[in-house]
Tab-separated table of C-alpha atoms and ligand atoms in Angstrom:
chain	number	residue	atom	x	y	z
M	1	MET	CA	-18.088	38.338	12.747
M	2	GLU	CA	-17.918	34.809	13.963
M	3	GLU	CA	-19.113	32.413	11.722
M	4	LYS	CA	-21.903	30.371	12.998
M	5	ARG	CA	-20.890	26.397	13.271
M	6	LYS	CA	-23.130	23.508	12.857
M	7	CYS	CA	-23.335	20.091	14.324
M	8	PHE	CA	-21.811	17.523	11.669
M	9	LEU	CA	-24.679	15.330	12.076
M	10	CYS	CA	-27.722	17.220	12.658
M	11	GLY	CA	-27.018	20.372	11.311
M	12	GLU	CA	-28.110	22.168	14.272
M	13	TYR	CA	-26.212	25.632	15.349
M	14	LEU	CA	-23.710	24.840	18.081
M	15	LYS	CA	-22.777	26.827	21.220
M	16	GLY	CA	-19.973	26.748	23.304
M	17	ARG	CA	-16.286	25.943	22.593
M	18	SER	CA	-14.932	26.807	18.996
M	19	ASP	CA	-13.803	23.188	18.408
M	20	LYS	CA	-17.048	21.466	19.026
M	21	LYS	CA	-18.293	19.415	16.268
M	22	PHE	CA	-21.459	17.950	17.597
M	23	CYS	CA	-24.260	19.415	19.735
M	24	ASN	CA	-24.294	16.237	22.016
M	25	ASP	CA	-22.974	12.609	22.827
M	26	HIS	CA	-25.645	11.379	20.844
M	27	CYS	CA	-24.692	13.036	17.686
M	28	ARG	CA	-21.059	12.378	18.115
M	29	ASN	CA	-21.653	8.582	18.691
M	30	THR	CA	-24.003	8.396	15.855
M	31	TYR	CA	-22.005	10.191	13.442
M	32	ASN	CA	-18.875	7.909	14.479
M	33	ASN	CA	-20.806	4.810	13.943
M	34	LEU	CA	-21.830	5.809	10.695
M	35	LEU	CA	-18.124	6.266	9.842
M	36	LYS	CA	-17.444	3.087	11.218
M	37	THR	CA	-20.063	1.180	9.245
M	38	ASN	CA	-18.843	2.639	6.022
M	39	ASP	CA	-15.223	1.811	6.836
M	40	GLU	CA	-16.714	-1.990	7.555
M	41	GLU	CA	-18.648	-2.056	4.070
M	42	ASN	CA	-15.681	-0.871	1.771
M	43	ILE	CA	-13.409	-3.474	3.544
M	44	ARG	CA	-15.799	-6.249	2.999
M	45	SER	CA	-16.464	-5.363	-0.662
M	46	ILE	CA	-12.813	-5.397	-1.235
M	47	ASN	CA	-12.508	-8.575	0.596
M	48	GLN	CA	-15.146	-10.329	-1.339
M	49	VAL	CA	-13.292	-9.213	-4.670
M	50	LEU	CA	-10.018	-10.637	-2.985
M	51	ARG	CA	-11.668	-13.901	-2.044
M	52	LYS	CA	-13.010	-14.724	-5.386
M	53	ASN	CA	-9.665	-13.879	-7.000
M	54	ARG	CA	-8.096	-16.242	-4.412
M	55	GLN	CA	-10.919	-18.873	-5.184
M	56	ILE	CA	-10.514	-18.799	-8.878
M	57	LEU	CA	-6.917	-19.120	-8.664
M	58	LYS	CA	-7.286	-22.029	-6.326
M	59	GLU	CA	-9.780	-23.811	-8.768
M	60	SER	CA	-7.213	-23.153	-11.935
M	61	ILE	CA	-4.551	-24.792	-10.085
M	62	PHE	CA	-3.333	-28.403	-10.623
M	63	GLN	CA	-0.885	-30.006	-8.588
M	64	ASP	CA	1.680	-27.300	-7.065
M	65	SER	CA	1.623	-24.896	-10.011
M	66	SER	CA	-0.394	-24.194	-13.219
M	67	ILE	CA	-0.073	-22.039	-16.409
M	68	VAL	CA	-3.271	-20.595	-17.189
M	69	ASP	CA	-4.392	-18.050	-19.995
M	70	ILE	CA	-5.092	-15.023	-18.057
M	71	ILE	CA	-8.174	-14.358	-20.355
M	72	LEU	CA	-10.028	-17.588	-19.107
M	73	LEU	CA	-9.317	-16.199	-15.187
M	74	LYS	CA	-10.915	-12.933	-16.504
M	75	GLY	CA	-13.757	-14.845	-18.130
M	76	ARG	CA	-14.527	-16.315	-14.470
M	77	GLY	CA	-14.648	-12.762	-13.000
M	78	PHE	CA	-11.031	-12.547	-11.953
M	79	VAL	CA	-10.004	-8.443	-11.375
M	80	VAL	CA	-6.433	-8.283	-11.882
M	81	GLU	CA	-6.066	-4.903	-10.161
M	82	PHE	CA	-7.017	-6.552	-6.688
M	83	HIS	CA	-4.562	-8.417	-4.921
M	84	THR	CA	-3.101	-8.601	-1.334
M	85	HIS	CA	0.650	-8.238	-1.703
M	86	ILE	CA	3.609	-8.590	-4.094
M	87	ARG	CA	6.770	-10.612	-3.968
M	88	LEU	CA	9.872	-10.574	-5.958
M	89	LEU	CA	11.126	-14.129	-6.675
M	90	ASP	CA	14.160	-14.719	-9.501
M	91	THR	CA	13.336	-11.592	-10.987
M	92	LYS	CA	9.924	-12.159	-11.240
M	93	THR	CA	7.082	-10.442	-9.695
M	94	TYR	CA	4.433	-12.561	-7.748
M	95	PHE	CA	0.912	-10.932	-7.455
M	96	TYR	CA	-0.875	-13.128	-4.244
M	97	CYS	CA	-4.315	-13.083	-3.323
M	98	TYR	CA	-3.872	-14.258	0.342
M	99	ASP	CA	-1.824	-17.594	-0.074
M	100	ILE	CA	-2.213	-18.071	-3.835
M	101	GLY	CA	-0.077	-15.915	-6.300
M	102	TYR	CA	0.797	-15.953	-10.018
M	103	THR	CA	3.397	-14.326	-12.140
M	104	PHE	CA	2.684	-13.482	-15.849
M	105	VAL	CA	4.927	-16.027	-17.983
M	106	ASN	CA	4.148	-13.858	-21.101
M	107	ALA	CA	1.510	-11.226	-22.034
M	108	GLU	CA	-1.403	-13.680	-22.208
M	109	ALA	CA	-0.720	-16.401	-19.573
M	110	VAL	CA	0.155	-16.419	-15.985
M	111	LYS	CA	1.836	-19.446	-13.525
M	112	ILE	CA	-0.383	-19.848	-10.393
M	113	VAL	CA	1.434	-21.016	-7.279
M	114	ILE	CA	0.393	-21.836	-3.751
M	115	SER	CA	2.706	-19.985	-1.068
M	116	HIS	CA	2.456	-19.872	2.606
M	117	PRO	CA	3.097	-16.626	4.467
M	118	LYS	CA	6.419	-17.680	5.708
M	119	ASN	CA	8.081	-18.745	2.292
R	201	LIG	ZN1	-26.504	17.325	16.588
């Protein structure tokens, strides 16, 4: 017995081709727009954390580099799990939030550096 399939959006029973997912263009377009909206919201909320992290690093830097207690950064809302990319330089791992990065100098402190993408 063939299983009755339903429209992904409105739940109406589908007729016709067995690979059909939506009852009409309106349902397909609305569904795809909802997915896209969720994607954009997810990206936006992660970007907010990354931008805030970058701002905290930027405000904690003096001249070209600075050593700061990680607990002070966290106290200002820095989220260690969020960074845009990682670089290995002179056996040290640098975690970047866009163009500003840091590396651990010991368990409690990080050295913050400003770097441009080409470097
Ligand atoms: Zn539908």
